[in-house]
Tab-separated table of C-alpha atoms in Angstrom:
chain	number	residue	atom	x	y	z
A	5	MET	CA	-97.473	-126.978	170.353
A	6	HIS	CA	-95.480	-129.124	172.544
A	7	ILE	CA	-92.090	-130.556	171.563
A	8	GLU	CA	-90.916	-133.856	172.950
A	9	TRP	CA	-87.267	-133.378	173.358
A	10	SER	CA	-86.444	-136.996	173.790
A	11	THR	CA	-88.084	-137.905	170.465
A	12	PHE	CA	-86.588	-134.863	168.901
A	13	TRP	CA	-83.056	-135.959	169.763
A	14	ILE	CA	-83.701	-139.525	168.643
A	15	GLN	CA	-85.086	-138.290	165.333
A	16	LEU	CA	-82.168	-135.921	164.927
A	17	ILE	CA	-79.629	-138.709	165.615
A	18	ALA	CA	-81.526	-141.047	163.227
A	19	PHE	CA	-81.543	-138.312	160.588
A	20	LEU	CA	-77.801	-137.717	160.999
A	21	ILE	CA	-77.039	-141.450	160.815
A	22	LEU	CA	-79.264	-141.762	157.723
A	23	TYR	CA	-77.597	-138.704	156.194
A	24	LEU	CA	-74.107	-140.136	156.834
A	25	LEU	CA	-75.087	-143.513	155.380
A	26	LEU	CA	-76.733	-141.911	152.353
A	27	SER	CA	-73.792	-139.594	151.717
A	28	LYS	CA	-71.319	-142.482	151.992
A	29	PHE	CA	-73.248	-145.060	149.956
A	30	ALA	CA	-75.817	-143.149	147.873
A	31	PHE	CA	-74.873	-139.505	147.369
A	32	GLY	CA	-71.233	-140.256	146.367
A	33	PRO	CA	-72.103	-142.667	143.551
A	34	LEU	CA	-75.197	-140.610	142.602
A	35	PHE	CA	-73.204	-137.354	142.354
A	36	GLY	CA	-70.426	-139.262	140.546
A	37	MET	CA	-72.930	-140.536	137.955
A	38	MET	CA	-74.421	-137.077	137.646
A	39	GLU	CA	-70.929	-135.605	137.118
A	40	LYS	CA	-70.125	-138.258	134.505
A	41	ARG	CA	-73.420	-137.519	132.767
A	42	ARG	CA	-72.748	-133.782	132.906
A	43	GLN	CA	-69.268	-134.327	131.453
A	44	LEU	CA	-70.688	-136.626	128.735
A	45	VAL	CA	-73.298	-134.034	127.767
A	46	LYS	CA	-70.627	-131.305	127.792
A	47	ASP	CA	-68.349	-133.428	125.559
A	48	GLN	CA	-71.219	-134.191	123.186
A	49	ILE	CA	-72.084	-130.490	122.967
A	50	GLN	CA	-68.436	-129.643	122.242
A	51	THR	CA	-68.242	-132.427	119.633
A	52	ALA	CA	-71.467	-131.229	118.028
A	53	GLU	CA	-70.192	-127.639	117.974
A	54	THR	CA	-66.898	-128.763	116.420
A	55	SER	CA	-68.766	-130.867	113.846
A	56	ARG	CA	-71.058	-127.939	113.053
A	57	LYS	CA	-68.087	-125.625	112.544
A	58	GLN	CA	-66.382	-128.191	110.310
A	59	ALA	CA	-69.605	-128.668	108.333
A	60	GLU	CA	-69.934	-124.902	107.859
A	61	GLN	CA	-66.307	-124.697	106.757
A	62	LEU	CA	-66.765	-127.598	104.315
A	63	LEU	CA	-69.966	-126.023	103.022
A	64	GLU	CA	-68.154	-122.740	102.405
A	65	GLU	CA	-65.308	-124.579	100.661
A	66	GLN	CA	-67.827	-126.461	98.494
A	67	LYS	CA	-69.571	-123.195	97.602
A	68	GLN	CA	-66.244	-121.639	96.607
A	69	ALA	CA	-65.276	-124.724	94.595
A	70	LEU	CA	-68.661	-124.703	92.851
A	71	GLN	CA	-68.336	-120.987	92.106
A	72	GLN	CA	-64.812	-121.528	90.742
A	73	THR	CA	-66.044	-124.423	88.600
A	74	ARG	CA	-68.893	-122.309	87.227
A	75	LYS	CA	-66.446	-119.513	86.413
A	76	GLU	CA	-64.118	-121.936	84.644
A	77	ALA	CA	-67.046	-123.416	82.688
A	78	TYR	CA	-68.177	-119.923	81.695
A	79	ASP	CA	-64.627	-119.059	80.602
A	80	ILE	CA	-64.411	-122.271	78.547
A	81	ILE	CA	-67.756	-121.537	76.893
A	82	GLU	CA	-66.722	-117.958	76.098
A	83	GLN	CA	-63.406	-119.165	74.697
A	84	ALA	CA	-65.216	-121.783	72.573
A	85	LYS	CA	-67.605	-119.107	71.277
A	86	HIS	CA	-64.660	-116.838	70.428
A	87	THR	CA	-62.761	-119.676	68.735
A	88	GLY	CA	-65.860	-120.774	66.815
A	89	SER	CA	-66.530	-117.221	65.690
A	90	LYS	CA	-62.916	-116.785	64.598
A	91	GLN	CA	-62.981	-120.074	62.706
A	92	ALA	CA	-66.248	-119.111	61.022
A	93	ASP	CA	-64.735	-115.774	59.985
A	94	ASP	CA	-61.627	-117.548	58.670
A	95	ILE	CA	-63.746	-120.029	56.702
A	96	ILE	CA	-65.887	-117.234	55.245
A	97	HIS	CA	-62.766	-115.236	54.336
A	98	ALA	CA	-61.140	-118.285	52.697
A	99	ALA	CA	-64.344	-119.129	50.802
A	100	SER	CA	-64.661	-115.522	49.639
A	101	ALA	CA	-61.036	-115.454	48.480
A	102	GLU	CA	-61.527	-118.778	46.661
A	103	ALA	CA	-64.725	-117.503	45.019
A	104	ASN	CA	-62.954	-114.313	43.891
A	105	ARG	CA	-60.051	-116.360	42.543
A	106	LEU	CA	-62.416	-118.671	40.625
A	107	LYS	CA	-64.351	-115.672	39.328
A	108	ASP	CA	-61.149	-113.983	38.143
A	109	GLU	CA	-60.010	-117.194	36.437
A	110	ALA	CA	-63.411	-117.576	34.778
A	111	LEU	CA	-63.298	-113.947	33.573
A	112	LYS	CA	-59.777	-114.526	32.180
A	113	ASP	CA	-60.948	-117.722	30.452
A	114	ILE	CA	-63.951	-115.891	29.006
A	115	GLU	CA	-61.734	-113.050	27.799
A	116	ASN	CA	-59.291	-115.525	26.232
A	117	GLU	CA	-62.091	-117.422	24.502
A	118	LYS	CA	-63.588	-114.139	23.291
A	119	ASN	CA	-60.229	-113.039	21.919
A	120	LYS	CA	-59.802	-116.413	20.207
A	121	ALA	CA	-63.312	-116.166	18.739
A	122	VAL	CA	-62.692	-112.592	17.542
A	123	ALA	CA	-59.366	-113.649	15.999
A	124	ALA	CA	-61.008	-116.649	14.315
A	125	LEU	CA	-63.861	-114.463	13.108
A	126	ARG	CA	-61.418	-111.898	11.718
A	127	SER	CA	-59.529	-114.628	9.987
A	128	GLN	CA	-62.729	-116.048	8.520
A	129	VAL	CA	-64.007	-112.583	7.593
A	130	GLY	CA	-60.713	-111.874	5.853
A	131	ALA	CA	-60.883	-115.184	4.021
A	132	MET	CA	-64.515	-114.599	3.065
A	133	SER	CA	-63.771	-111.077	1.954
A	134	VAL	CA	-61.040	-112.374	-0.282
A	135	LEU	CA	-63.352	-115.103	-1.535
A	136	ILE	CA	-66.158	-112.632	-2.226
A	137	ALA	CA	-63.791	-110.214	-3.898
A	138	SER	CA	-62.391	-112.981	-6.075
A	139	LYS	CA	-65.867	-114.147	-7.017
A	140	ILE	CA	-66.914	-110.570	-7.781
A	141	ILE	CA	-63.923	-110.100	-9.962
A	142	GLU	CA	-64.422	-113.455	-11.668
A	143	LYS	CA	-67.852	-112.602	-12.725
A	144	GLN	CA	-69.602	-109.417	-13.097
A	145	ILE	CA	-72.666	-109.623	-11.019
A	146	ASP	CA	-75.671	-107.547	-10.761
A	147	GLU	CA	-77.155	-106.130	-7.575
A	148	LYS	CA	-79.392	-109.123	-6.966
A	149	SER	CA	-76.494	-111.554	-7.200
A	150	GLN	CA	-74.443	-109.334	-4.918
A	151	GLU	CA	-77.240	-109.340	-2.261
A	152	GLU	CA	-77.465	-113.136	-2.495
A	153	LEU	CA	-73.715	-113.394	-2.080
A	154	VAL	CA	-73.758	-111.106	0.994
A	155	GLU	CA	-76.654	-113.092	2.495
A	156	HIS	CA	-74.764	-116.307	1.901
A	157	TYR	CA	-71.659	-114.769	3.450
A	158	LEU	CA	-73.593	-113.609	6.549
A	159	LYS	CA	-75.107	-117.069	6.995
A	160	GLU	CA	-71.647	-118.649	6.908
A	161	VAL	CA	-70.250	-116.117	9.346
A	162	GLY	CA	-73.293	-116.526	11.620
A	163	GLY	CA	-72.947	-120.325	11.636
A	164	ASN	CA	-69.245	-120.245	12.517
A	165	VAL	CA	-69.509	-117.776	15.376
């Protein structure tokens, strides 16, 4: 292998001139664009990471708010059940007390009516007894007449009761 030193130096000088021209006009703007692109990508990654963290934080807040809302709804439902149960018990108690009161009044009314009927019956029995006794005294009756009179008396008493 034989090296031509004259061509070698010309190629080396041409390479150095080309390198200087490229670094002044091409590499500077190219590296600048690459740096801008790198910075843009870095900023986008940071923005995405920040957005992701914010989204996770918002998601956690939403989960907590949803859990709190569910708890409040459960508490409201339990309170409504308790209130409804208490109201039902109160209504049943009031209805029972009213029924007992009406029953007691009805029993008192029945007792009063019974007493009135017994008093009326006693009064009628007394009057009938006096009437029978007066009729017996007025006329002497035999056994058959007496049975007829008692039967008549029982029919009257039975019809008035």
